[in-house]
PDB file of C-alpha atoms in Angstrom:
ATOM      1  CA  MET A   1      18.023  14.736  17.565  1.00 53.00           C
ATOM      2  CA  LYS A   2      20.338  11.798  18.664  1.00 72.00           C
ATOM      3  CA  LEU A   3      19.409   8.980  16.499  1.00 89.00           C
ATOM      4  CA  ALA A   4      15.954   7.847  14.973  1.00 95.00           C
ATOM      5  CA  LEU A   5      14.130   4.674  14.281  1.00 97.00           C
ATOM      6  CA  VAL A   6      11.571   4.109  11.692  1.00 97.00           C
ATOM      7  CA  GLY A   7       9.070   0.980  11.713  1.00 97.00           C
ATOM      8  CA  ASP A   8       6.559  -0.850   9.857  1.00 94.00           C
ATOM      9  CA  ILE A   9       4.273  -2.811  11.239  1.00 90.00           C
ATOM     10  CA  GLY A  10       2.177  -5.641   9.656  1.00 81.00           C
ATOM     11  CA  GLY A  11       0.225  -8.425  11.011  1.00 76.00           C
ATOM     12  CA  THR A  12       3.221 -11.056  10.822  1.00 80.00           C
ATOM     13  CA  ASN A  13       6.232  -8.987  10.229  1.00 87.00           C
ATOM     14  CA  ALA A  14       7.715  -5.955  11.789  1.00 92.00           C
ATOM     15  CA  ARG A  15      10.389  -3.874   9.513  1.00 95.00           C
ATOM     16  CA  PHE A  16      12.555  -1.840  11.478  1.00 97.00           C
ATOM     17  CA  ALA A  17      15.645   0.625  10.357  1.00 98.00           C
ATOM     18  CA  LEU A  18      17.542   4.095  11.114  1.00 97.00           C
ATOM     19  CA  TRP A  19      16.869   6.896   9.725  1.00 95.00           C
ATOM     20  CA  ARG A  20      20.073   8.682   9.213  1.00 91.00           C
ATOM     21  CA  ASP A  21      20.661  11.512   6.528  1.00 89.00           C
ATOM     22  CA  GLU A  22      17.864  11.013   5.231  1.00 89.00           C
ATOM     23  CA  GLN A  23      18.049   7.290   4.332  1.00 92.00           C
ATOM     24  CA  LEU A  24      17.373   3.557   5.774  1.00 95.00           C
ATOM     25  CA  GLN A  25      20.287   2.141   7.538  1.00 96.00           C
ATOM     26  CA  ALA A  26      20.435  -1.737   8.677  1.00 97.00           C
ATOM     27  CA  VAL A  27      17.066  -2.867   7.969  1.00 97.00           C
ATOM     28  CA  GLN A  28      15.727  -5.493   9.784  1.00 97.00           C
ATOM     29  CA  VAL A  29      12.562  -7.924   9.682  1.00 95.00           C
ATOM     30  CA  LEU A  30      11.020  -9.693  12.742  1.00 95.00           C
ATOM     31  CA  ALA A  31       8.133 -11.981  12.997  1.00 93.00           C
ATOM     32  CA  THR A  32       5.575 -10.115  15.497  1.00 90.00           C
ATOM     33  CA  ALA A  33       4.768 -13.447  16.682  1.00 91.00           C
ATOM     34  CA  ASP A  34       8.396 -13.843  18.245  1.00 96.00           C
ATOM     35  CA  PHE A  35       7.715 -10.810  20.643  1.00 96.00           C
ATOM     36  CA  PRO A  36       4.668  -9.766  23.041  1.00 95.00           C
ATOM     37  CA  GLY A  37       5.015  -6.396  21.831  1.00 93.00           C
ATOM     38  CA  PRO A  38       6.597  -3.797  19.921  1.00 94.00           C
ATOM     39  CA  GLU A  39       9.019  -2.528  22.735  1.00 96.00           C
ATOM     40  CA  GLN A  40      10.736  -6.106  23.071  1.00 96.00           C
ATOM     41  CA  ALA A  41      10.776  -6.404  19.285  1.00 96.00           C
ATOM     42  CA  ILE A  42      12.561  -2.798  18.953  1.00 97.00           C
ATOM     43  CA  ALA A  43      14.820  -3.449  22.065  1.00 97.00           C
ATOM     44  CA  ALA A  44      16.061  -6.710  20.093  1.00 97.00           C
ATOM     45  CA  TYR A  45      16.540  -4.815  16.959  1.00 97.00           C
ATOM     46  CA  LEU A  46      18.788  -2.252  18.900  1.00 97.00           C
ATOM     47  CA  HIS A  47      20.709  -4.927  20.211  1.00 96.00           C
ATOM     48  CA  ALA A  48      21.509  -6.434  17.139  1.00 97.00           C
ATOM     49  CA  GLN A  49      22.632  -3.401  15.522  1.00 96.00           C
ATOM     50  CA  GLY A  50      25.017  -2.535  19.093  1.00 96.00           C
ATOM     51  CA  LEU A  51      22.843   0.148  20.126  1.00 96.00           C
ATOM     52  CA  PRO A  52      21.936   0.461  23.987  1.00 95.00           C
ATOM     53  CA  LEU A  53      18.597   1.651  25.276  1.00 93.00           C
ATOM     54  CA  GLY A  54      18.328   5.455  24.885  1.00 91.00           C
ATOM     55  CA  ALA A  55      20.313   5.533  21.909  1.00 93.00           C
ATOM     56  CA  VAL A  56      17.282   6.404  20.018  1.00 93.00           C
ATOM     57  CA  ASP A  57      15.777   9.583  20.353  1.00 92.00           C
ATOM     58  CA  ALA A  58      12.972   9.709  17.994  1.00 95.00           C
ATOM     59  CA  VAL A  59      10.669   6.442  16.895  1.00 96.00           C
ATOM     60  CA  CYS A  60       7.822   6.658  13.614  1.00 96.00           C
ATOM     61  CA  LEU A  61       5.815   3.615  13.371  1.00 95.00           C
ATOM     62  CA  ALA A  62       3.593   3.315  10.783  1.00 92.00           C
ATOM     63  CA  CYS A  63       0.586   0.827  11.871  1.00 86.00           C
ATOM     64  CA  ALA A  64      -2.263  -0.672   9.801  1.00 77.00           C
ATOM     65  CA  GLY A  65      -5.895   1.579  10.954  1.00 72.00           C
ATOM     66  CA  PRO A  66      -6.505   4.669  12.300  1.00 73.00           C
ATOM     67  CA  VAL A  67      -4.582   6.217  14.789  1.00 78.00           C
ATOM     68  CA  SER A  68      -5.204   8.653  17.296  1.00 77.00           C
ATOM     69  CA  GLY A  69      -4.832   9.356  20.859  1.00 74.00           C
ATOM     70  CA  ASP A  70      -2.223   7.713  22.907  1.00 82.00           C
ATOM     71  CA  LEU A  71      -3.467   3.971  22.699  1.00 83.00           C
ATOM     72  CA  PHE A  72      -3.195   1.928  19.666  1.00 84.00           C
ATOM     73  CA  ARG A  73      -4.473  -1.685  19.419  1.00 83.00           C
ATOM     74  CA  PHE A  74      -3.297  -3.700  16.255  1.00 78.00           C
ATOM     75  CA  THR A  75      -6.203  -4.913  14.514  1.00 72.00           C
ATOM     76  CA  ASN A  76      -4.036  -7.616  12.746  1.00 69.00           C
ATOM     77  CA  ASN A  77      -1.549  -9.051  15.330  1.00 78.00           C
ATOM     78  CA  HIS A  78      -1.534  -9.285  19.095  1.00 86.00           C
ATOM     79  CA  TRP A  79       0.562  -5.925  19.662  1.00 89.00           C
ATOM     80  CA  ARG A  80      -0.447  -2.593  21.530  1.00 90.00           C
ATOM     81  CA  ILE A  81       1.221   0.426  22.025  1.00 93.00           C
ATOM     82  CA  GLU A  82       0.414   2.967  24.955  1.00 93.00           C
ATOM     83  CA  ARG A  83       2.611   6.030  24.826  1.00 93.00           C
ATOM     84  CA  ALA A  84       3.855   6.639  27.827  1.00 94.00           C
ATOM     85  CA  ALA A  85       4.912   3.398  28.758  1.00 94.00           C
ATOM     86  CA  PHE A  86       6.637   2.785  25.465  1.00 95.00           C
ATOM     87  CA  CYS A  87       8.462   5.894  25.442  1.00 95.00           C
ATOM     88  CA  ALA A  88       9.934   5.075  29.214  1.00 95.00           C
ATOM     89  CA  ALA A  89      10.506   1.253  28.420  1.00 95.00           C
ATOM     90  CA  LEU A  90      12.708   2.624  25.316  1.00 95.00           C
ATOM     91  CA  GLN A  91      13.937   5.608  26.714  1.00 95.00           C
ATOM     92  CA  ILE A  92      13.030   8.112  24.013  1.00 94.00           C
ATOM     93  CA  GLU A  93      11.644  11.307  23.758  1.00 93.00           C
ATOM     94  CA  HIS A  94       9.459  11.404  20.541  1.00 93.00           C
ATOM     95  CA  LEU A  95       7.001   8.827  19.080  1.00 94.00           C
ATOM     96  CA  LEU A  96       5.130   9.417  16.479  1.00 95.00           C
ATOM     97  CA  MET A  97       2.223   6.847  14.678  1.00 92.00           C
ATOM     98  CA  ILE A  98       0.753   7.005  11.870  1.00 91.00           C
ATOM     99  CA  ASN A  99      -1.443   5.312   9.280  1.00 87.00           C
ATOM    100  CA  ASP A 100       0.447   2.896   7.602  1.00 87.00           C
ATOM    101  CA  PHE A 101      -0.728   3.673   4.281  1.00 89.00           C
ATOM    102  CA  SER A 102      -0.008   7.133   4.468  1.00 92.00           C
ATOM    103  CA  ALA A 103       3.800   5.913   5.349  1.00 94.00           C
ATOM    104  CA  MET A 104       3.217   4.424   2.087  1.00 94.00           C
ATOM    105  CA  ALA A 105       1.967   7.614   0.678  1.00 95.00           C
ATOM    106  CA  LEU A 106       5.077   9.248   1.887  1.00 97.00           C
ATOM    107  CA  GLY A 107       7.526   6.854   0.601  1.00 97.00           C
ATOM    108  CA  MET A 108       6.604   7.960  -2.890  1.00 97.00           C
ATOM    109  CA  THR A 109       8.068  11.053  -2.355  1.00 96.00           C
ATOM    110  CA  ARG A 110      11.731   9.478  -1.973  1.00 95.00           C
ATOM    111  CA  LEU A 111      11.420   6.790  -5.005  1.00 95.00           C
ATOM    112  CA  ARG A 112      15.079   6.408  -6.640  1.00 92.00           C
ATOM    113  CA  ASP A 113      15.814   5.218  -9.955  1.00 89.00           C
ATOM    114  CA  GLY A 114      14.988   1.770 -10.981  1.00 93.00           C
ATOM    115  CA  GLU A 115      12.103   2.140  -7.726  1.00 96.00           C
ATOM    116  CA  ARG A 116       9.162   2.485 -10.461  1.00 97.00           C
ATOM    117  CA  LEU A 117       8.153   1.416 -13.552  1.00 97.00           C
ATOM    118  CA  GLN A 118       5.999   3.158 -16.233  1.00 97.00           C
ATOM    119  CA  VAL A 119       2.641   1.901 -16.943  1.00 97.00           C
ATOM    120  CA  CYS A 120       1.126   5.046 -18.428  1.00 97.00           C
ATOM    121  CA  PRO A 121       3.275   7.981 -19.895  1.00 96.00           C
ATOM    122  CA  GLY A 122       2.023  11.444 -18.879  1.00 96.00           C
ATOM    123  CA  GLU A 123       4.162  14.428 -17.167  1.00 95.00           C
ATOM    124  CA  ALA A 124       2.983  15.031 -13.609  1.00 95.00           C
ATOM    125  CA  GLN A 125       0.922  18.760 -13.180  1.00 94.00           C
ATOM    126  CA  ALA A 126       2.957  20.537 -10.505  1.00 91.00           C
ATOM    127  CA  GLY A 127       0.464  21.734  -7.479  1.00 91.00           C
ATOM    128  CA  ARG A 128      -2.041  19.211  -8.144  1.00 95.00           C
ATOM    129  CA  PRO A 129      -2.417  16.017  -5.911  1.00 97.00           C
ATOM    130  CA  ALA A 130      -1.376  12.661  -6.677  1.00 97.00           C
ATOM    131  CA  LEU A 131      -3.045   9.241  -6.094  1.00 97.00           C
ATOM    132  CA  VAL A 132      -1.194   6.642  -4.500  1.00 97.00           C
ATOM    133  CA  ILE A 133      -3.112   3.133  -4.620  1.00 96.00           C
ATOM    134  CA  GLY A 134      -1.947   0.063  -3.469  1.00 93.00           C
ATOM    135  CA  ALA A 135      -3.249  -3.793  -3.249  1.00 93.00           C
ATOM    136  CA  GLY A 136      -1.893  -5.982  -0.306  1.00 89.00           C
ATOM    137  CA  THR A 137      -3.710  -7.203   2.388  1.00 83.00           C
ATOM    138  CA  GLY A 138      -6.226  -4.944   1.398  1.00 88.00           C
ATOM    139  CA  LEU A 139      -6.426  -1.967  -0.812  1.00 92.00           C
ATOM    140  CA  GLY A 140      -5.139   1.262   0.317  1.00 90.00           C
ATOM    141  CA  VAL A 141      -6.016   4.750  -1.247  1.00 93.00           C
ATOM    142  CA  GLY A 142      -4.453   7.748  -0.135  1.00 92.00           C
ATOM    143  CA  THR A 143      -3.663  11.633  -1.421  1.00 95.00           C
ATOM    144  CA  LEU A 144      -0.202  12.723  -1.861  1.00 96.00           C
ATOM    145  CA  LEU A 145      -0.049  16.874  -1.560  1.00 95.00           C
ATOM    146  CA  GLY A 146       2.835  18.787  -1.816  1.00 93.00           C
ATOM    147  CA  LEU A 147       3.194  22.069  -0.013  1.00 93.00           C
ATOM    148  CA  GLU A 148       4.571  25.384  -0.905  1.00 89.00           C
ATOM    149  CA  ASP A 149       7.061  25.099   1.724  1.00 90.00           C
ATOM    150  CA  GLY A 150       8.655  21.700   0.340  1.00 89.00           C
ATOM    151  CA  ARG A 151       7.192  19.561   2.744  1.00 93.00           C
ATOM    152  CA  TRP A 152       3.961  16.972   2.202  1.00 95.00           C
ATOM    153  CA  LEU A 153       0.698  16.120   3.059  1.00 95.00           C
ATOM    154  CA  VAL A 154      -0.836  12.777   3.086  1.00 94.00           C
ATOM    155  CA  LEU A 155      -4.772  12.851   2.963  1.00 90.00           C
ATOM    156  CA  PRO A 156      -6.034   9.297   4.011  1.00 79.00           C
ATOM    157  CA  GLY A 157      -8.964   7.784   3.254  1.00 80.00           C
ATOM    158  CA  GLU A 158     -11.148   4.785   3.050  1.00 84.00           C
ATOM    159  CA  GLY A 159     -11.007   4.422  -0.674  1.00 89.00           C
ATOM    160  CA  GLY A 160     -10.590   0.811  -1.075  1.00 90.00           C
ATOM    161  CA  HIS A 161     -14.009   0.160   0.815  1.00 92.00           C
ATOM    162  CA  VAL A 162     -16.121   1.919  -2.297  1.00 95.00           C
ATOM    163  CA  ASP A 163     -18.385  -0.106  -4.405  1.00 97.00           C
ATOM    164  CA  LEU A 164     -16.689  -2.009  -6.870  1.00 97.00           C
ATOM    165  CA  PRO A 165     -17.274  -0.603 -10.571  1.00 97.00           C
ATOM    166  CA  VAL A 166     -18.850  -2.151 -13.744  1.00 97.00           C
ATOM    167  CA  GLY A 167     -17.559  -1.401 -17.231  1.00 95.00           C
ATOM    168  CA  SER A 168     -18.629  -3.981 -18.998  1.00 96.00           C
ATOM    169  CA  PRO A 169     -21.364  -6.770 -19.452  1.00 97.00           C
ATOM    170  CA  ARG A 170     -18.366  -9.345 -18.777  1.00 97.00           C
ATOM    171  CA  GLU A 171     -17.974  -7.264 -15.267  1.00 97.00           C
ATOM    172  CA  ALA A 172     -21.666  -7.390 -14.676  1.00 98.00           C
ATOM    173  CA  GLU A 173     -21.857 -11.245 -15.000  1.00 98.00           C
ATOM    174  CA  LEU A 174     -18.980 -11.288 -12.581  1.00 98.00           C
ATOM    175  CA  TRP A 175     -20.304  -8.786 -10.197  1.00 98.00           C
ATOM    176  CA  GLN A 176     -23.534 -10.768  -9.771  1.00 98.00           C
ATOM    177  CA  VAL A 177     -21.512 -13.536  -8.925  1.00 98.00           C
ATOM    178  CA  LEU A 178     -19.541 -12.069  -6.331  1.00 98.00           C
ATOM    179  CA  HIS A 179     -22.531 -10.772  -4.914  1.00 97.00           C
ATOM    180  CA  GLN A 180     -24.138 -13.608  -4.515  1.00 96.00           C
ATOM    181  CA  GLN A 181     -21.040 -15.042  -2.523  1.00 93.00           C
ATOM    182  CA  LEU A 182     -20.355 -11.671  -0.614  1.00 94.00           C
ATOM    183  CA  GLY A 183     -23.132  -9.619  -0.770  1.00 94.00           C
ATOM    184  CA  HIS A 184     -21.987  -6.063  -0.648  1.00 96.00           C
ATOM    185  CA  VAL A 185     -19.011  -6.072  -3.146  1.00 97.00           C
ATOM    186  CA  ARG A 186     -16.365  -3.328  -2.517  1.00 97.00           C
ATOM    187  CA  ALA A 187     -13.246  -2.915  -4.654  1.00 97.00           C
ATOM    188  CA  GLU A 188     -11.075  -4.343  -1.885  1.00 95.00           C
ATOM    189  CA  ASP A 189     -13.094  -7.793  -2.087  1.00 97.00           C
ATOM    190  CA  VAL A 190     -11.407  -8.094  -5.687  1.00 98.00           C
ATOM    191  CA  LEU A 191      -8.327  -5.515  -5.696  1.00 97.00           C
ATOM    192  CA  SER A 192      -6.015  -7.302  -2.871  1.00 94.00           C
ATOM    193  CA  GLY A 193      -4.399 -10.850  -2.118  1.00 91.00           C
ATOM    194  CA  ASN A 194      -7.442 -12.627  -0.853  1.00 92.00           C
ATOM    195  CA  GLY A 195      -9.177 -10.937  -3.795  1.00 96.00           C
ATOM    196  CA  LEU A 196      -7.464 -12.525  -6.287  1.00 96.00           C
ATOM    197  CA  LEU A 197      -8.698 -15.507  -4.931  1.00 97.00           C
ATOM    198  CA  ALA A 198     -12.202 -14.317  -4.586  1.00 97.00           C
ATOM    199  CA  LEU A 199     -12.150 -13.463  -8.265  1.00 98.00           C
ATOM    200  CA  TYR A 200     -10.469 -16.501  -9.283  1.00 98.00           C
ATOM    201  CA  ARG A 201     -13.434 -18.232  -7.917  1.00 97.00           C
ATOM    202  CA  ALA A 202     -15.948 -15.913  -9.597  1.00 98.00           C
ATOM    203  CA  ILE A 203     -14.778 -16.739 -12.763  1.00 98.00           C
ATOM    204  CA  CYS A 204     -14.383 -20.468 -12.198  1.00 97.00           C
ATOM    205  CA  THR A 205     -17.695 -20.275 -11.339  1.00 97.00           C
ATOM    206  CA  LEU A 206     -19.508 -18.013 -14.116  1.00 97.00           C
ATOM    207  CA  ASP A 207     -17.270 -20.198 -16.303  1.00 97.00           C
ATOM    208  CA  GLY A 208     -18.526 -23.552 -15.389  1.00 97.00           C
ATOM    209  CA  GLN A 209     -14.422 -24.546 -14.527  1.00 96.00           C
ATOM    210  CA  PRO A 210     -12.963 -26.345 -11.693  1.00 96.00           C
ATOM    211  CA  GLN A 211     -11.125 -24.468  -8.865  1.00 96.00           C
ATOM    212  CA  VAL A 212      -7.575 -25.991  -8.924  1.00 96.00           C
ATOM    213  CA  HIS A 213      -6.035 -23.315  -7.182  1.00 97.00           C
ATOM    214  CA  SER A 214      -6.407 -22.066  -3.409  1.00 95.00           C
ATOM    215  CA  THR A 215      -3.743 -19.229  -2.977  1.00 95.00           C
ATOM    216  CA  PRO A 216      -3.071 -15.798  -4.802  1.00 95.00           C
ATOM    217  CA  ALA A 217       0.313 -17.091  -4.867  1.00 94.00           C
ATOM    218  CA  ALA A 218      -0.675 -20.327  -7.161  1.00 96.00           C
ATOM    219  CA  ILE A 219      -2.979 -17.998  -9.431  1.00 97.00           C
ATOM    220  CA  SER A 220      -0.212 -15.856  -9.961  1.00 96.00           C
ATOM    221  CA  ALA A 221       2.557 -18.419 -10.818  1.00 96.00           C
ATOM    222  CA  ALA A 222      -0.321 -20.325 -12.999  1.00 97.00           C
ATOM    223  CA  GLY A 223      -0.879 -16.769 -15.154  1.00 96.00           C
ATOM    224  CA  LEU A 224       2.741 -16.075 -15.458  1.00 96.00           C
ATOM    225  CA  ALA A 225       3.330 -19.699 -16.417  1.00 96.00           C
ATOM    226  CA  GLY A 226       0.447 -19.425 -19.362  1.00 96.00           C
ATOM    227  CA  GLU A 227      -2.357 -21.314 -18.047  1.00 97.00           C
ATOM    228  CA  PRO A 228      -5.342 -19.231 -19.890  1.00 97.00           C
ATOM    229  CA  LEU A 229      -7.878 -19.278 -17.141  1.00 97.00           C
ATOM    230  CA  ALA A 230      -5.021 -17.978 -14.088  1.00 97.00           C
ATOM    231  CA  GLY A 231      -4.448 -15.647 -16.936  1.00 97.00           C
ATOM    232  CA  GLN A 232      -8.170 -13.931 -17.194  1.00 98.00           C
ATOM    233  CA  VAL A 233      -7.850 -13.801 -13.505  1.00 98.00           C
ATOM    234  CA  LEU A 234      -4.521 -11.550 -13.582  1.00 98.00           C
ATOM    235  CA  GLU A 235      -6.155  -9.442 -16.649  1.00 98.00           C
ATOM    236  CA  GLN A 236      -9.692  -8.656 -15.012  1.00 98.00           C
ATOM    237  CA  PHE A 237      -7.683  -7.835 -11.643  1.00 98.00           C
ATOM    238  CA  SER A 238      -5.785  -5.484 -13.797  1.00 98.00           C
ATOM    239  CA  ARG A 239      -8.484  -4.132 -15.474  1.00 98.00           C
ATOM    240  CA  TRP A 240     -11.016  -3.465 -12.240  1.00 98.00           C
ATOM    241  CA  LEU A 241      -7.579  -1.870 -10.948  1.00 98.00           C
ATOM    242  CA  GLY A 242      -7.539   0.599 -13.813  1.00 98.00           C
ATOM    243  CA  ARG A 243     -11.056   1.433 -13.392  1.00 98.00           C
ATOM    244  CA  VAL A 244     -11.075   1.853  -9.523  1.00 98.00           C
ATOM    245  CA  ALA A 245      -7.657   4.118  -9.654  1.00 98.00           C
ATOM    246  CA  GLY A 246      -9.685   6.287 -12.778  1.00 97.00           C
ATOM    247  CA  ASN A 247     -12.247   6.754 -10.585  1.00 97.00           C
ATOM    248  CA  ASN A 248     -10.232   8.463  -8.129  1.00 96.00           C
ATOM    249  CA  VAL A 249      -8.048  10.426 -10.092  1.00 97.00           C
ATOM    250  CA  LEU A 250     -11.741  11.813 -11.230  1.00 96.00           C
ATOM    251  CA  THR A 251     -12.629  12.363  -7.757  1.00 95.00           C
ATOM    252  CA  LEU A 252      -9.457  14.205  -6.811  1.00 94.00           C
ATOM    253  CA  GLY A 253      -8.133  15.871  -9.638  1.00 96.00           C
ATOM    254  CA  ALA A 254      -5.028  13.953  -9.425  1.00 96.00           C
ATOM    255  CA  ARG A 255      -3.206  15.222 -11.980  1.00 96.00           C
ATOM    256  CA  GLY A 256       0.196  15.120 -10.064  1.00 97.00           C
ATOM    257  CA  GLY A 257       0.532  11.197 -10.844  1.00 97.00           C
ATOM    258  CA  VAL A 258      -0.407   7.716  -9.834  1.00 98.00           C
ATOM    259  CA  TYR A 259       1.402   5.453  -7.657  1.00 98.00           C
ATOM    260  CA  ILE A 260       0.500   1.480  -7.917  1.00 98.00           C
ATOM    261  CA  ALA A 261       1.835   0.554  -4.842  1.00 96.00           C
ATOM    262  CA  GLY A 262       1.261  -2.896  -2.623  1.00 92.00           C
ATOM    263  CA  GLY A 263       2.766  -6.345  -2.723  1.00 91.00           C
ATOM    264  CA  VAL A 264       0.445  -7.962  -5.515  1.00 94.00           C
ATOM    265  CA  VAL A 265       0.838  -6.402  -8.500  1.00 96.00           C
ATOM    266  CA  PRO A 266       4.676  -6.154  -8.718  1.00 95.00           C
ATOM    267  CA  ARG A 267       4.191 -10.191  -8.737  1.00 94.00           C
ATOM    268  CA  PHE A 268       3.118 -10.502 -12.077  1.00 96.00           C
ATOM    269  CA  ALA A 269       4.531  -6.943 -13.292  1.00 96.00           C
ATOM    270  CA  GLU A 270       5.260  -7.881 -16.841  1.00 95.00           C
ATOM    271  CA  ARG A 271       1.946  -9.375 -17.322  1.00 96.00           C
ATOM    272  CA  PHE A 272       0.470  -6.177 -15.784  1.00 97.00           C
ATOM    273  CA  LEU A 273       2.275  -3.602 -17.817  1.00 97.00           C
ATOM    274  CA  ALA A 274       0.926  -5.603 -20.863  1.00 96.00           C
ATOM    275  CA  SER A 275      -2.814  -5.838 -19.714  1.00 97.00           C
ATOM    276  CA  GLY A 276      -5.751  -3.723 -20.335  1.00 97.00           C
ATOM    277  CA  PHE A 277      -5.410  -1.445 -17.119  1.00 98.00           C
ATOM    278  CA  ALA A 278      -4.306   1.723 -19.086  1.00 97.00           C
ATOM    279  CA  LYS A 279      -7.488   0.900 -21.394  1.00 97.00           C
ATOM    280  CA  SER A 280     -10.064   0.456 -18.496  1.00 97.00           C
ATOM    281  CA  PHE A 281      -8.029   3.431 -16.445  1.00 97.00           C
ATOM    282  CA  SER A 282      -8.797   6.322 -19.146  1.00 96.00           C
ATOM    283  CA  ASP A 283     -12.263   4.441 -19.897  1.00 96.00           C
ATOM    284  CA  LYS A 284     -14.797   7.211 -18.423  1.00 96.00           C
ATOM    285  CA  GLY A 285     -17.029   8.224 -21.159  1.00 95.00           C
ATOM    286  CA  CYS A 286     -17.210  12.013 -21.920  1.00 96.00           C
ATOM    287  CA  MET A 287     -14.578  12.658 -19.204  1.00 96.00           C
ATOM    288  CA  SER A 288     -12.309   9.996 -21.102  1.00 96.00           C
ATOM    289  CA  HIS A 289      -9.924  12.927 -22.366  1.00 96.00           C
ATOM    290  CA  TYR A 290      -9.030  14.213 -18.643  1.00 96.00           C
ATOM    291  CA  LEU A 291      -7.021  10.776 -18.125  1.00 95.00           C
ATOM    292  CA  ASP A 292      -4.989  11.683 -21.208  1.00 94.00           C
ATOM    293  CA  GLY A 293      -1.136  12.670 -20.048  1.00 95.00           C
ATOM    294  CA  ILE A 294      -1.426  11.682 -16.233  1.00 97.00           C
ATOM    295  CA  PRO A 295       1.300   9.435 -15.731  1.00 98.00           C
ATOM    296  CA  VAL A 296       0.946   6.105 -14.027  1.00 98.00           C
ATOM    297  CA  TRP A 297       3.767   4.417 -12.363  1.00 98.00           C
ATOM    298  CA  LEU A 298       4.181   0.959 -10.534  1.00 98.00           C
ATOM    299  CA  VAL A 299       6.364   0.681  -7.489  1.00 98.00           C
ATOM    300  CA  THR A 300       8.830  -1.371  -7.166  1.00 96.00           C
ATOM    301  CA  ALA A 301      10.630  -0.698  -4.073  1.00 96.00           C
ATOM    302  CA  GLU A 302      11.072  -2.841  -1.494  1.00 93.00           C
ATOM    303  CA  TYR A 303      10.296  -0.703   1.560  1.00 94.00           C
ATOM    304  CA  PRO A 304       8.370   2.463   0.697  1.00 95.00           C
ATOM    305  CA  GLY A 305       6.714   1.984   4.425  1.00 94.00           C
ATOM    306  CA  LEU A 306       9.775   2.393   5.901  1.00 96.00           C
ATOM    307  CA  THR A 307      10.722   5.593   4.001  1.00 97.00           C
ATOM    308  CA  GLY A 308       7.390   7.260   4.408  1.00 97.00           C
ATOM    309  CA  ALA A 309       8.071   6.874   8.140  1.00 96.00           C
ATOM    310  CA  GLY A 310      11.023   8.366   7.942  1.00 96.00           C
ATOM    311  CA  VAL A 311       9.841  11.350   6.105  1.00 96.00           C
ATOM    312  CA  ALA A 312       7.300  11.867   8.631  1.00 95.00           C
ATOM    313  CA  LEU A 313       9.604  11.838  11.389  1.00 93.00           C
ATOM    314  CA  GLN A 314      11.734  14.339   9.671  1.00 91.00           C
ATOM    315  CA  GLN A 315       8.774  16.743   8.873  1.00 93.00           C
ATOM    316  CA  ALA A 316       7.329  16.287  12.416  1.00 91.00           C
ATOM    317  CA  TYR A 317      10.805  16.824  14.592  1.00 85.00           C
ATOM    318  CA  GLY A 318      13.625  17.367  11.948  1.00 76.00           C
ATOM    319  CA  ALA A 319      15.132  14.159  12.238  1.00 56.00           C
ATOM    320  CA  ASP A 320      18.244  13.763   9.958  1.00 55.00           C
TER     321      ASP A 320
END
């Protein structure tokens, strides 16, 4: 192939890079609101790199939502992709579209030293699936499988929409408040950026405290600064993430390890590492021993979704 381009497209920003020698090069972040569609954004990116249309032979785009067929409409911005028109506009031969969390999961296969922090010690078992779970705009959950030929397979799912588990009397009380406010309570309703705010409001309601903060960023900052109530939010968030991750390990037999990805947890990484995550992760009654020795890592890599798109492109077309 002449040259490959990868993209990770969210609601606000689109990240693009060249994929060359199995590495990202020339990463650039563009605002989706500045362009009528992905063709124009990619054309602008190529122009900034001094590359003409036709210089890129293959493109892989990680897109939020289920990907199938030749037409994709983004759920969180105004962009759409029609395969034939896209390829013609950019003069490319190959277009691969994959789910954004599938790209995130594939990105775990190329983590470098210093791009993950150990949360729970252990050793990943060869040949067993790994769990990738990430709190961001929503809660993504995927299963990563290594194949015998050295390739990787991602089994995407909707694990963020499972029922929020309850593991203590305090959590039962919080669940009741959340149920009154939300109706059906999903894991994603708490374990996401907006979920951090929902949890804060539930704790304030339960404890009769005034609601001072109005954004997830403010809650995180206050918790890190030592505010007790905000600190409770970060702690309970961590514990609930542990319960959900542990449930998924039991369901999947994910003794290949657990990767905690997404943009939320790294914002309070030090607090998270000292939290009750590990205890809640392994708190499974008679099956608690099953979680012993399963390694858990917090991913701090800057562009794992872009890297995963490169891995997907390489596996599909041999792009290097």
